[in-house]
Every structure is written in structure tokens, then in C-alpha cells.
mmCIF file of C-alpha atoms and ligand atoms in Angstrom:
data_model
loop_
_atom_site.group_PDB
_atom_site.id
_atom_site.type_symbol
_atom_site.label_atom_id
_atom_site.label_comp_id
_atom_site.label_asym_id
_atom_site.label_seq_id
_atom_site.Cartn_x
_atom_site.Cartn_y
_atom_site.Cartn_z
ATOM 1 C CA MET Q 1 -29.972 30.258 118.519
ATOM 2 C CA LYS Q 2 -28.800 31.776 121.779
ATOM 3 C CA THR Q 3 -25.436 30.866 123.218
ATOM 4 C CA LYS Q 4 -23.921 32.372 126.315
ATOM 5 C CA LEU Q 5 -20.634 34.229 125.820
ATOM 6 C CA PRO Q 6 -17.758 32.791 127.864
ATOM 7 C CA VAL Q 7 -16.670 35.779 129.983
ATOM 8 C CA LEU Q 8 -13.965 36.019 132.661
ATOM 9 C CA THR Q 9 -13.548 39.073 134.882
ATOM 10 C CA LEU Q 10 -9.924 39.384 135.977
ATOM 11 C CA THR Q 11 -8.408 41.744 138.535
ATOM 12 C CA GLY Q 12 -5.154 42.200 140.411
ATOM 13 C CA SER Q 13 -1.468 42.132 139.553
ATOM 14 C CA PRO Q 14 -0.330 40.740 136.169
ATOM 15 C CA HIS Q 15 0.433 37.389 137.818
ATOM 16 C CA GLN Q 16 -2.954 37.304 139.589
ATOM 17 C CA ILE Q 17 -4.770 38.168 136.353
ATOM 18 C CA GLY Q 18 -2.957 35.319 134.612
ATOM 19 C CA TYR Q 19 -3.529 32.920 137.503
ATOM 20 C CA LYS Q 20 -7.293 33.519 137.497
ATOM 21 C CA HIS Q 21 -7.405 33.180 133.709
ATOM 22 C CA GLY Q 22 -5.524 29.870 133.980
ATOM 23 C CA LYS Q 23 -7.616 28.517 136.839
ATOM 24 C CA LYS Q 24 -11.028 29.445 135.457
ATOM 25 C CA ALA Q 25 -10.248 28.258 131.923
ATOM 26 C CA ARG Q 26 -8.137 25.244 132.805
ATOM 27 C CA GLN Q 27 -10.000 22.777 130.586
ATOM 28 C CA GLU Q 28 -10.209 25.170 127.649
ATOM 29 C CA ILE Q 29 -6.458 25.833 127.864
ATOM 30 C CA GLN Q 30 -5.682 22.121 127.941
ATOM 31 C CA HIS Q 31 -7.941 21.724 124.903
ATOM 32 C CA ASN Q 32 -6.283 24.584 122.979
ATOM 33 C CA LEU Q 33 -2.819 23.198 123.706
ATOM 34 C CA GLU Q 34 -3.863 19.832 122.285
ATOM 35 C CA ILE Q 35 -5.376 21.461 119.179
ATOM 36 C CA TYR Q 36 -2.382 23.704 118.495
ATOM 37 C CA PHE Q 37 0.352 21.145 119.070
ATOM 38 C CA ARG Q 38 -1.513 18.788 116.737
ATOM 39 C CA ARG Q 39 -1.916 21.587 114.172
ATOM 40 C CA PHE Q 40 1.727 22.679 114.456
ATOM 41 C CA GLN Q 41 2.644 19.174 113.393
ATOM 42 C CA SER Q 42 -0.020 18.429 110.798
ATOM 43 C CA GLU Q 43 -0.204 21.817 109.081
ATOM 44 C CA THR Q 44 3.215 23.287 109.558
ATOM 45 C CA GLU Q 45 5.483 20.267 110.090
ATOM 46 C CA LEU Q 46 6.555 21.566 113.480
ATOM 47 C CA SER Q 47 7.143 18.930 116.174
ATOM 48 C CA HIS Q 48 6.267 19.511 119.842
ATOM 49 C CA ASP Q 49 9.988 19.611 120.749
ATOM 50 C CA VAL Q 50 10.880 22.154 118.076
ATOM 51 C CA ALA Q 51 7.861 24.295 119.007
ATOM 52 C CA LEU Q 52 9.006 24.276 122.657
ATOM 53 C CA SER Q 53 12.596 25.154 121.796
ATOM 54 C CA ARG Q 54 11.347 28.174 119.825
ATOM 55 C CA ALA Q 55 8.989 29.052 122.682
ATOM 56 C CA ALA Q 56 11.987 29.061 125.063
ATOM 57 C CA LYS Q 57 13.699 31.662 122.877
ATOM 58 C CA PHE Q 58 10.533 33.759 122.821
ATOM 59 C CA LEU Q 59 10.106 33.536 126.593
ATOM 60 C CA LYS Q 60 13.429 35.384 126.918
ATOM 61 C CA VAL Q 61 12.325 37.965 124.331
ATOM 62 C CA ILE Q 62 8.987 38.562 126.092
ATOM 63 C CA THR Q 63 10.542 38.715 129.570
ATOM 64 C CA LYS Q 64 12.814 41.503 128.343
ATOM 65 C CA ALA Q 65 10.375 43.363 126.055
ATOM 66 C CA SER Q 66 7.279 43.131 128.208
ATOM 67 C CA PRO Q 67 7.877 41.794 131.746
ATOM 68 C CA GLU Q 68 4.210 42.197 132.703
ATOM 69 C CA TYR Q 69 3.135 40.009 129.774
ATOM 70 C CA ALA Q 70 5.677 37.379 130.851
ATOM 71 C CA GLU Q 71 4.370 37.567 134.443
ATOM 72 C CA THR Q 72 0.798 37.102 133.219
ATOM 73 C CA MET Q 73 1.825 34.046 131.165
ATOM 74 C CA LYS Q 74 3.496 32.582 134.262
ATOM 75 C CA GLY Q 75 0.239 33.164 136.123
ATOM 76 C CA VAL Q 76 -1.701 31.349 133.377
ATOM 77 C CA ALA Q 77 0.736 28.416 133.582
ATOM 78 C CA ALA Q 78 0.417 28.205 137.386
ATOM 79 C CA GLY Q 79 -3.383 28.568 137.372
ATOM 80 C CA SER Q 80 -3.898 25.949 134.669
ATOM 81 C CA SER Q 81 -1.130 23.589 135.923
ATOM 82 C CA GLN Q 82 0.650 23.705 132.561
ATOM 83 C CA GLU Q 83 4.337 24.163 131.789
ATOM 84 C CA ILE Q 84 5.384 27.743 131.085
ATOM 85 C CA LEU Q 85 6.914 26.761 127.726
ATOM 86 C CA ASP Q 86 3.652 25.182 126.562
ATOM 87 C CA ILE Q 87 1.802 28.377 127.523
ATOM 88 C CA THR Q 88 4.488 30.449 125.777
ATOM 89 C CA ALA Q 89 4.113 28.344 122.612
ATOM 90 C CA LEU Q 90 0.375 29.065 122.691
ATOM 91 C CA ASN Q 91 1.075 32.786 123.083
ATOM 92 C CA VAL Q 92 3.490 32.831 120.139
ATOM 93 C CA ARG Q 93 1.446 30.482 118.003
ATOM 94 C CA TYR Q 94 1.032 33.303 115.454
ATOM 95 C CA GLU Q 95 4.826 33.392 114.959
ATOM 96 C CA LEU Q 96 5.160 29.609 115.021
ATOM 97 C CA MET Q 97 2.384 28.971 112.506
ATOM 98 C CA TYR Q 98 2.555 31.952 110.195
ATOM 99 C CA SER Q 99 6.280 31.903 109.589
ATOM 100 C CA GLN Q 100 6.007 28.191 108.852
ATOM 101 C CA PHE Q 101 3.181 28.984 106.424
ATOM 102 C CA SER Q 102 5.589 31.327 104.706
ATOM 103 C CA LYS Q 103 8.425 28.764 104.645
ATOM 104 C CA ILE Q 104 6.363 25.911 103.292
ATOM 105 C CA GLY Q 105 4.376 28.469 101.336
ATOM 106 C CA LEU Q 106 3.427 26.416 98.365
ATOM 107 C CA LYS Q 107 1.325 23.960 100.275
ATOM 108 C CA PRO Q 108 -2.271 25.083 99.834
ATOM 109 C CA ILE Q 109 -2.847 25.915 103.492
ATOM 110 C CA PRO Q 110 -3.173 29.646 103.977
ATOM 111 C CA LYS Q 111 -5.916 30.001 101.405
ATOM 112 C CA THR Q 112 -8.223 28.817 104.131
ATOM 113 C CA PHE Q 113 -7.510 31.216 107.006
ATOM 114 C CA GLY Q 114 -9.146 34.591 107.175
ATOM 115 C CA CYS Q 115 -11.029 37.344 108.853
ATOM 116 C CA THR Q 116 -13.156 40.183 107.592
ATOM 117 C CA ALA Q 117 -12.995 43.466 109.510
ATOM 118 C CA PHE Q 118 -14.350 46.967 109.074
ATOM 119 C CA ALA Q 119 -14.726 50.275 110.905
ATOM 120 C CA ALA Q 120 -17.220 53.097 110.461
ATOM 121 C CA LEU Q 121 -16.438 56.604 111.705
ATOM 122 C CA PRO Q 122 -18.861 58.428 114.042
ATOM 123 C CA THR Q 123 -20.034 60.616 111.136
ATOM 124 C CA ALA Q 124 -21.176 57.461 109.310
ATOM 125 C CA VAL Q 125 -23.022 55.896 112.253
ATOM 126 C CA GLU Q 126 -26.619 56.537 113.371
ATOM 127 C CA ASN Q 127 -25.798 57.437 116.981
ATOM 128 C CA GLY Q 128 -22.461 59.169 116.255
ATOM 129 C CA HIS Q 129 -20.395 56.393 117.835
ATOM 130 C CA LEU Q 130 -17.330 54.764 116.245
ATOM 131 C CA ILE Q 131 -18.139 51.185 115.255
ATOM 132 C CA MET Q 132 -15.513 48.480 114.704
ATOM 133 C CA ALA Q 133 -16.593 45.014 113.587
ATOM 134 C CA GLN Q 134 -14.998 41.714 112.708
ATOM 135 C CA ASN Q 135 -15.673 38.104 111.876
ATOM 136 C CA TRP Q 136 -12.773 36.035 113.149
ATOM 137 C CA ASP Q 137 -12.463 32.986 110.912
ATOM 138 C CA TRP Q 138 -10.329 30.268 112.356
ATOM 139 C CA ILE Q 139 -10.097 26.640 113.451
ATOM 140 C CA PRO Q 140 -13.628 25.843 114.692
ATOM 141 C CA GLU Q 141 -12.378 23.718 117.629
ATOM 142 C CA VAL Q 142 -10.336 26.493 119.251
ATOM 143 C CA LYS Q 143 -11.890 27.720 122.519
ATOM 144 C CA GLY Q 144 -12.262 31.471 122.837
ATOM 145 C CA LEU Q 145 -12.879 33.714 125.851
ATOM 146 C CA PHE Q 146 -13.964 37.280 126.476
ATOM 147 C CA LEU Q 147 -11.836 38.905 129.152
ATOM 148 C CA LYS Q 148 -12.843 41.893 131.270
ATOM 149 C CA ILE Q 149 -9.579 43.018 132.771
ATOM 150 C CA ARG Q 150 -9.183 45.556 135.536
ATOM 151 C CA ASN Q 151 -5.504 46.468 135.276
ATOM 152 C CA GLU Q 152 -3.611 47.837 138.277
ATOM 153 C CA ASN Q 153 -1.732 50.297 136.103
ATOM 154 C CA GLY Q 154 -3.344 50.970 132.773
ATOM 155 C CA PRO Q 155 -6.800 51.182 131.237
ATOM 156 C CA ASP Q 156 -9.438 48.519 131.805
ATOM 157 C CA VAL Q 157 -9.753 46.159 128.838
ATOM 158 C CA LEU Q 158 -12.589 44.147 127.292
ATOM 159 C CA SER Q 159 -11.255 41.729 124.688
ATOM 160 C CA PHE Q 160 -11.676 38.462 122.867
ATOM 161 C CA THR Q 161 -8.828 35.981 123.134
ATOM 162 C CA GLU Q 162 -8.096 32.278 122.832
ATOM 163 C CA ALA Q 163 -8.069 30.464 126.187
ATOM 164 C CA GLY Q 164 -4.487 30.653 127.481
ATOM 165 C CA VAL Q 165 -3.437 33.597 125.304
ATOM 166 C CA VAL Q 166 -2.783 36.711 127.417
ATOM 167 C CA GLY Q 167 -3.099 39.287 124.646
ATOM 168 C CA GLY Q 168 -6.660 39.750 123.389
ATOM 169 C CA LYS Q 169 -6.764 40.292 119.637
ATOM 170 C CA ILE Q 170 -10.139 41.997 119.217
ATOM 171 C CA GLY Q 171 -11.060 44.491 121.902
ATOM 172 C CA LEU Q 172 -11.457 47.923 123.384
ATOM 173 C CA ASN Q 173 -10.347 49.771 126.500
ATOM 174 C CA SER Q 174 -11.594 52.398 128.942
ATOM 175 C CA GLU Q 175 -9.800 55.134 126.940
ATOM 176 C CA GLY Q 176 -11.989 54.308 123.927
ATOM 177 C CA VAL Q 177 -9.170 52.616 121.972
ATOM 178 C CA GLY Q 178 -10.248 49.659 119.817
ATOM 179 C CA LEU Q 179 -8.398 46.908 117.938
ATOM 180 C CA LEU Q 180 -9.227 44.483 115.108
ATOM 181 C CA ILE Q 181 -6.728 42.204 113.362
ATOM 182 C CA ASN Q 182 -6.294 40.215 110.147
ATOM 183 C CA GLY Q 183 -3.671 37.515 109.602
ATOM 184 C CA ILE Q 184 -1.475 37.985 106.510
ATOM 185 C CA VAL Q 185 1.455 35.920 105.252
ATOM 186 C CA SER Q 186 4.434 37.366 103.372
ATOM 187 C CA SER Q 187 7.740 36.100 102.017
ATOM 188 C CA LYS Q 188 9.698 37.884 104.779
ATOM 189 C CA ASP Q 189 7.871 36.386 107.781
ATOM 190 C CA ASP Q 190 10.311 34.604 110.055
ATOM 191 C CA TRP Q 191 9.957 33.650 113.721
ATOM 192 C CA ALA Q 192 13.769 33.693 114.020
ATOM 193 C CA ARG Q 193 13.814 37.503 113.965
ATOM 194 C CA LEU Q 194 12.867 37.059 117.639
ATOM 195 C CA LYS Q 195 11.192 40.452 117.923
ATOM 196 C CA LYS Q 196 8.254 41.364 120.136
ATOM 197 C CA PRO Q 197 5.530 38.809 119.269
ATOM 198 C CA PHE Q 198 2.179 39.596 117.674
ATOM 199 C CA HIS Q 199 0.027 38.839 120.742
ATOM 200 C CA VAL Q 200 2.278 40.975 122.967
ATOM 201 C CA ARG Q 201 1.756 43.893 120.587
ATOM 202 C CA CYS Q 202 -2.027 43.316 120.652
ATOM 203 C CA TRP Q 203 -1.901 43.378 124.460
ATOM 204 C CA GLU Q 204 0.128 46.621 124.453
ATOM 205 C CA ILE Q 205 -2.259 48.218 121.940
ATOM 206 C CA LEU Q 206 -5.160 47.443 124.255
ATOM 207 C CA ARG Q 207 -3.279 49.052 127.157
ATOM 208 C CA SER Q 208 -2.624 52.226 125.147
ATOM 209 C CA LYS Q 209 -4.270 55.460 126.225
ATOM 210 C CA THR Q 210 -4.089 57.061 122.801
ATOM 211 C CA LEU Q 211 -4.319 56.030 119.167
ATOM 212 C CA GLY Q 212 -0.850 57.510 118.605
ATOM 213 C CA ARG Q 213 0.615 55.268 121.292
ATOM 214 C CA ALA Q 214 -1.160 52.227 119.798
ATOM 215 C CA VAL Q 215 0.331 52.973 116.368
ATOM 216 C CA LYS Q 216 3.792 53.181 117.956
ATOM 217 C CA VAL Q 217 3.354 49.704 119.433
ATOM 218 C CA ILE Q 218 3.081 48.311 115.896
ATOM 219 C CA ALA Q 219 5.797 50.534 114.440
ATOM 220 C CA GLN Q 220 8.391 49.905 117.150
ATOM 221 C CA GLY Q 221 11.261 47.732 115.819
ATOM 222 C CA GLN Q 222 10.876 44.995 113.269
ATOM 223 C CA ARG Q 223 8.094 42.458 113.433
ATOM 224 C CA ASN Q 224 8.457 38.667 113.178
ATOM 225 C CA CYS Q 225 5.429 38.229 110.957
ATOM 226 C CA SER Q 226 3.099 40.280 108.831
ATOM 227 C CA ALA Q 227 -0.319 41.299 110.170
ATOM 228 C CA ASN Q 228 -3.012 43.853 109.585
ATOM 229 C CA PHE Q 229 -4.295 46.033 112.415
ATOM 230 C CA ILE Q 230 -7.351 48.280 112.431
ATOM 231 C CA LEU Q 231 -7.115 50.791 115.262
ATOM 232 C CA GLY Q 232 -9.661 53.335 116.410
ATOM 233 C CA GLN Q 233 -10.342 55.698 119.277
ATOM 234 C CA GLN Q 234 -13.332 57.711 120.389
ATOM 235 C CA LYS Q 235 -13.596 59.776 123.567
ATOM 236 C CA LYS Q 236 -16.068 62.470 122.540
ATOM 237 C CA ILE Q 237 -19.395 62.063 120.795
ATOM 238 C CA GLY Q 238 -19.173 62.793 117.086
ATOM 239 C CA LEU Q 239 -15.357 62.785 117.115
ATOM 240 C CA GLY Q 240 -13.158 59.785 116.583
ATOM 241 C CA LYS Q 241 -10.454 58.318 114.370
ATOM 242 C CA ALA Q 242 -9.757 54.983 112.737
ATOM 243 C CA VAL Q 243 -6.758 53.823 110.759
ATOM 244 C CA ASP Q 244 -5.702 50.605 109.068
ATOM 245 C CA ILE Q 245 -2.064 49.574 109.384
ATOM 246 C CA GLU Q 246 -0.716 46.864 107.122
ATOM 247 C CA SER Q 247 2.486 45.623 108.673
ATOM 248 C CA ALA Q 248 5.211 43.516 107.087
ATOM 249 C CA PRO Q 249 8.350 42.582 109.077
ATOM 250 C CA GLU Q 250 10.350 45.589 107.872
ATOM 251 C CA ALA Q 251 7.774 48.133 106.715
ATOM 252 C CA LEU Q 252 4.330 49.573 107.452
ATOM 253 C CA CYS Q 253 1.612 51.097 105.340
ATOM 254 C CA GLU Q 254 -1.190 53.238 106.774
ATOM 255 C CA VAL Q 255 -4.532 53.295 105.008
ATOM 256 C CA GLY Q 256 -7.107 55.842 106.116
ATOM 257 C CA PRO Q 257 -10.893 55.618 105.858
ATOM 258 C CA ASP Q 258 -12.631 56.178 102.541
ATOM 259 C CA ARG Q 259 -15.831 58.248 102.893
ATOM 260 C CA GLY Q 260 -16.309 57.307 106.515
ATOM 261 C CA ALA Q 261 -15.361 53.631 106.485
ATOM 262 C CA LEU Q 262 -12.472 51.228 106.056
ATOM 263 C CA ALA Q 263 -12.270 47.466 105.677
ATOM 264 C CA HIS Q 264 -9.666 44.740 105.441
ATOM 265 C CA THR Q 265 -9.323 41.008 104.855
ATOM 266 C CA ASN Q 266 -6.178 38.872 104.477
ATOM 267 C CA HIS Q 267 -4.025 40.380 101.754
ATOM 268 C CA PHE Q 268 -1.824 43.473 101.395
ATOM 269 C CA SER Q 269 -3.246 46.256 99.281
ATOM 270 C CA ASN Q 270 0.262 47.172 98.099
ATOM 271 C CA PRO Q 271 2.846 44.443 98.837
ATOM 272 C CA ARG Q 272 5.488 46.032 96.594
ATOM 273 C CA LYS Q 273 5.458 49.192 98.674
ATOM 274 C CA LEU Q 274 6.132 47.067 101.744
ATOM 275 C CA GLY Q 275 8.946 45.212 99.992
ATOM 276 C CA VAL Q 276 7.333 41.787 100.320
ATOM 277 C CA ARG Q 277 5.933 39.117 98.111
ATOM 278 C CA GLN Q 278 2.563 37.764 99.130
ATOM 279 C CA VAL Q 279 2.751 34.061 99.508
ATOM 280 C CA LEU Q 280 0.193 32.062 97.550
ATOM 281 C CA ASP Q 281 -0.898 34.857 95.266
ATOM 282 C CA GLU Q 282 -2.851 32.552 93.061
ATOM 283 C CA GLU Q 283 -4.847 31.101 95.923
ATOM 284 C CA ARG Q 284 -6.358 34.181 97.486
ATOM 285 C CA LEU Q 285 -9.882 33.653 96.239
ATOM 286 C CA SER Q 286 -11.467 33.872 99.672
ATOM 287 C CA THR Q 287 -9.695 37.008 100.850
ATOM 288 C CA LEU Q 288 -10.213 38.838 97.534
ATOM 289 C CA GLN Q 289 -13.843 37.819 97.369
ATOM 290 C CA ARG Q 290 -14.555 38.859 100.979
ATOM 291 C CA TYR Q 291 -12.674 42.126 100.462
ATOM 292 C CA ARG Q 292 -14.680 43.095 97.363
ATOM 293 C CA ARG Q 293 -17.907 42.134 99.058
ATOM 294 C CA ILE Q 294 -17.390 44.084 102.297
ATOM 295 C CA GLN Q 295 -16.269 47.138 100.302
ATOM 296 C CA LYS Q 296 -19.366 46.819 98.125
ATOM 297 C CA LEU Q 297 -21.616 46.625 101.189
ATOM 298 C CA LEU Q 298 -19.976 49.789 102.590
ATOM 299 C CA ASP Q 299 -20.158 51.499 99.167
ATOM 300 C CA GLY Q 300 -23.896 50.857 98.990
ATOM 301 C CA THR Q 301 -24.619 52.123 102.508
ATOM 302 C CA VAL Q 302 -22.383 54.404 104.571
ATOM 303 C CA ARG Q 303 -20.471 55.710 101.535
ATOM 304 C CA VAL Q 304 -23.654 57.008 99.934
ATOM 305 C CA GLY Q 305 -24.696 58.769 103.112
ATOM 306 C CA GLN Q 306 -26.744 56.096 104.889
ATOM 307 C CA LYS Q 307 -26.038 56.019 108.606
ATOM 308 C CA LEU Q 308 -24.939 52.638 109.897
ATOM 309 C CA SER Q 309 -27.025 51.023 112.660
ATOM 310 C CA LEU Q 310 -26.137 48.120 114.915
ATOM 311 C CA ALA Q 311 -28.537 45.926 112.916
ATOM 312 C CA GLY Q 312 -26.883 47.109 109.676
ATOM 313 C CA ALA Q 313 -23.437 46.136 110.966
ATOM 314 C CA GLN Q 314 -24.782 42.743 112.085
ATOM 315 C CA ASN Q 315 -26.279 42.132 108.645
ATOM 316 C CA MET Q 316 -22.944 42.889 106.966
ATOM 317 C CA LEU Q 317 -21.278 40.254 109.120
ATOM 318 C CA ARG Q 318 -24.045 37.764 108.250
ATOM 319 C CA ASP Q 319 -23.522 38.234 104.503
ATOM 320 C CA HIS Q 320 -23.369 35.011 102.483
ATOM 321 C CA TYR Q 321 -22.283 36.239 99.054
ATOM 322 C CA GLY Q 322 -19.919 33.570 97.685
ATOM 323 C CA LYS Q 323 -20.707 31.077 100.470
ATOM 324 C CA PRO Q 324 -18.857 29.172 101.937
ATOM 325 C CA GLU Q 325 -15.913 31.593 101.369
ATOM 326 C CA SER Q 326 -18.182 34.476 102.386
ATOM 327 C CA VAL Q 327 -17.959 37.267 104.977
ATOM 328 C CA CYS Q 328 -19.975 34.923 107.221
ATOM 329 C CA ARG Q 329 -17.562 32.105 106.639
ATOM 330 C CA HIS Q 330 -18.580 28.462 106.562
ATOM 331 C CA SER Q 331 -16.564 25.282 106.271
ATOM 332 C CA ASN Q 332 -15.740 24.419 102.693
ATOM 333 C CA MET Q 333 -16.687 20.751 102.491
ATOM 334 C CA LYS Q 334 -14.600 20.312 99.351
ATOM 335 C CA LEU Q 335 -11.492 20.723 101.476
ATOM 336 C CA PRO Q 336 -10.067 18.117 103.851
ATOM 337 C CA GLU Q 337 -11.262 18.564 107.439
ATOM 338 C CA TYR Q 338 -8.026 20.119 108.721
ATOM 339 C CA GLU Q 339 -8.222 22.845 106.067
ATOM 340 C CA ARG Q 340 -11.745 23.942 106.987
ATOM 341 C CA TYR Q 341 -12.004 27.310 108.650
ATOM 342 C CA GLU Q 342 -15.163 29.187 109.602
ATOM 343 C CA THR Q 343 -16.398 32.226 111.497
ATOM 344 C CA VAL Q 344 -15.656 31.257 115.089
ATOM 345 C CA VAL Q 345 -16.587 34.557 116.660
ATOM 346 C CA SER Q 346 -18.273 37.697 115.372
ATOM 347 C CA VAL Q 347 -17.806 40.988 117.234
ATOM 348 C CA ILE Q 348 -19.194 44.512 116.852
ATOM 349 C CA MET Q 349 -17.688 47.145 119.147
ATOM 350 C CA ASP Q 350 -18.993 50.586 120.063
ATOM 351 C CA LEU Q 351 -15.916 52.498 121.203
ATOM 352 C CA TYR Q 352 -17.804 55.405 122.739
ATOM 353 C CA ALA Q 353 -20.172 53.223 124.772
ATOM 354 C CA ARG Q 354 -17.255 50.836 125.641
ATOM 355 C CA LYS Q 355 -19.549 47.990 124.692
ATOM 356 C CA LEU Q 356 -19.565 45.071 122.282
ATOM 357 C CA TRP Q 357 -22.008 42.620 120.748
ATOM 358 C CA ALA Q 358 -20.749 39.160 119.905
ATOM 359 C CA THR Q 359 -21.681 35.680 118.812
ATOM 360 C CA VAL Q 360 -19.730 32.524 119.456
ATOM 361 C CA GLY Q 361 -20.296 30.606 116.229
ATOM 362 C CA SER Q 362 -21.737 31.834 112.939
ATOM 363 C CA PRO Q 363 -23.650 35.118 113.278
ATOM 364 C CA CYS Q 364 -26.209 33.832 110.739
ATOM 365 C CA VAL Q 365 -27.529 31.258 113.213
ATOM 366 C CA THR Q 366 -26.523 32.756 116.561
ATOM 367 C CA GLU Q 367 -27.971 35.859 118.215
ATOM 368 C CA TYR Q 368 -25.608 38.655 119.193
ATOM 369 C CA GLN Q 369 -25.206 39.093 122.963
ATOM 370 C CA SER Q 370 -24.055 42.371 124.479
ATOM 371 C CA LEU Q 371 -21.151 42.850 126.855
ATOM 372 C CA ALA Q 372 -20.028 46.089 128.497
ATOM 373 C CA LEU Q 373 -16.608 47.038 129.840
HETATM 374 ZN ZN1 LIG W 1 -23.435 32.131 107.822
#
């Protein structure tokens, strides 16, 4: 099956970039707001009013911590004719949902979310380019967008985001920096820390000129919620670095590549070291299963000296071992509809070529389409 990738090219000042995003994706933003406000209520017991009051607090935090992000959100609100607090709630939906997951932790919700991500160093790849790849497993109804952003001051960015969210969460920039993410829940997650939100950090990572700067974006101050970040950078052929950073609200843990590759799903490798308890330990079947499987696929290929090709990376993301809770994730029909998550987008990035290949929908039935910065 061939489906066209939804791509927006955005230029100008932060406000203009936001305005064009809002105007061109008006319907998708309206749709995502409806989905998320319904989900806030049904999955996390968060009413529209409470979500907006928390969004108001975050708007102040963002305006102070990252004025350009705040300006871009205001542009999105103006372009899509939505209220700024609704757009802010969408942009801090990670904080609003994940810290509620942690609070109401014993409901069997987070066992269903997930993503599988991996990176292969240039030495492990056929053409000597750094490859970063991810299946983003999420609510199937959410509308995603690929943004090509020409920033006035800062690198150009090519990223995947949800319509209305300023900070792309999977992407690369013109300095060869790349980002992948995995959601994780811990006992210390709390929106009320009111620190720089997750999506703002993603946006700052994708505006970083160096890997070191991108790491600092994660490390700076406490975080509201836990998350995993895979960062990479390649500027010269054959050279390049990748690192995995598991972040809890008060601590970080860096994990380097093992024999040319690294991978992550949705649990901490060492929660005790980070001083947190993983919520729902007994219900992590999907994340543990996907983690073992992706590591096994890397063990049997790049870690025994085989060079990874684009087709090889695509096949890893199409893997069905343990279906439906597989790397290529499908809805688990045993679960109620609102607990079904699946691979919504699949992305493979080549940091040297500043190019990506992606599918909207399951990569097992959809052909990858290429997109260049
Ligand atoms: Zn599949």
C-alpha cells in the first residue's frame, strides 16, 4: 500500500512558522484536540477545565524557559483559530497524561503504550552513514505531520510531530543531529514540578548544533516526567556518535552503543540507579518482549559484523515476533478499544544524508516513502 506522507514546509519567524502550521493543519489540529481532551478524561480522569488550568501554568513556564516555543504555539493557535490554552494543553499532553498515568498507576493503562527505537553507528552500516529508526506506537486516531522547518536562527529541521504540537519528537537537523524518543512512566513523574516540558526539550534538541548541546537540553534542571531519548550526530562520513539517555525527573543514565548499535523500548534498564520505581512492573510484557526482540535482531546482524542496509532496517521495524505486541505493533483485540495502541508511524533516518524514510500506518502493509531535509 502506498500512502502519501503529510508534509508541511514552514519558514519565517517563530510566530509565522506556527501560524502556517496552524492554518495548513487546521482540521487535523481540531481533530487532535478532540481526541486528547476525550482521552484526558477517559484514560486519566482529567477534565477539560483541570487540563486547561494546568496548561495555563505551563504557558507561563514555557514563555519564560523558551519564548520562541511560546511564540510558535501562539502562531499555531492564531492559524488554527483555537484558544492558546487548548494548544498549550496539546503541547504539554505528555506531562498531563504521563504524570496522571503515574498517579493512577495501578489501572492497567500504560501497558499498552510503546515505541521501539534503535540506532546503528556508521561502522555498522553498509554506506557508512548513521542510521536511527523508530516505530512510534500510539493512539491510532491521532493525526501526525512531517515538518520541514527553515528556522531564522538555528539549523533547519525535518521532524515528525502531532498536528498542533510545535516540538517534533522524531527528527533530524541540518547539523546532522538526530532524535528518537520512548515514553516511560516512573513513580516520581509529576506535572506539578512545572519544569521545561518534554516537547519543548525535543524542540530544543532538534535546534542543537552539537550532540553535547542536545545532551545538555535533557540534563538541564529537573524534568516533569520520565522519558528516554536516543541522540545521534554525524557530520563526516564514517564518523558519528549515538547515545541513549534514560531520564527520570531527578536523575539521568547514559547508555552507549553495544558493538555498533543501541536500542530502547519503554522501560528503564536500571530504575534503582535513577532512584525511581517503575510503575506497573508486572504489566510490562510488551516493552520487555519488544526490547528482547530488537536486541536479538541486532545481535544476529550488525553485532556479528553484518552491515545494516536500509532494507535491513525496514525489515526490523516490520518484525512480527509476539504479534500483536510486536516491534511492528498491532491493536490487541483482547483489550477494550481505548486501550488499543499500534504503530502509527515508522521512521528510518540517515543523519549524514539528512534524509528519512517513513510510513504512516503499519510498515508491514505500507511502503516507506523518502523525505529529504
Ligand atoms: Zn505489522
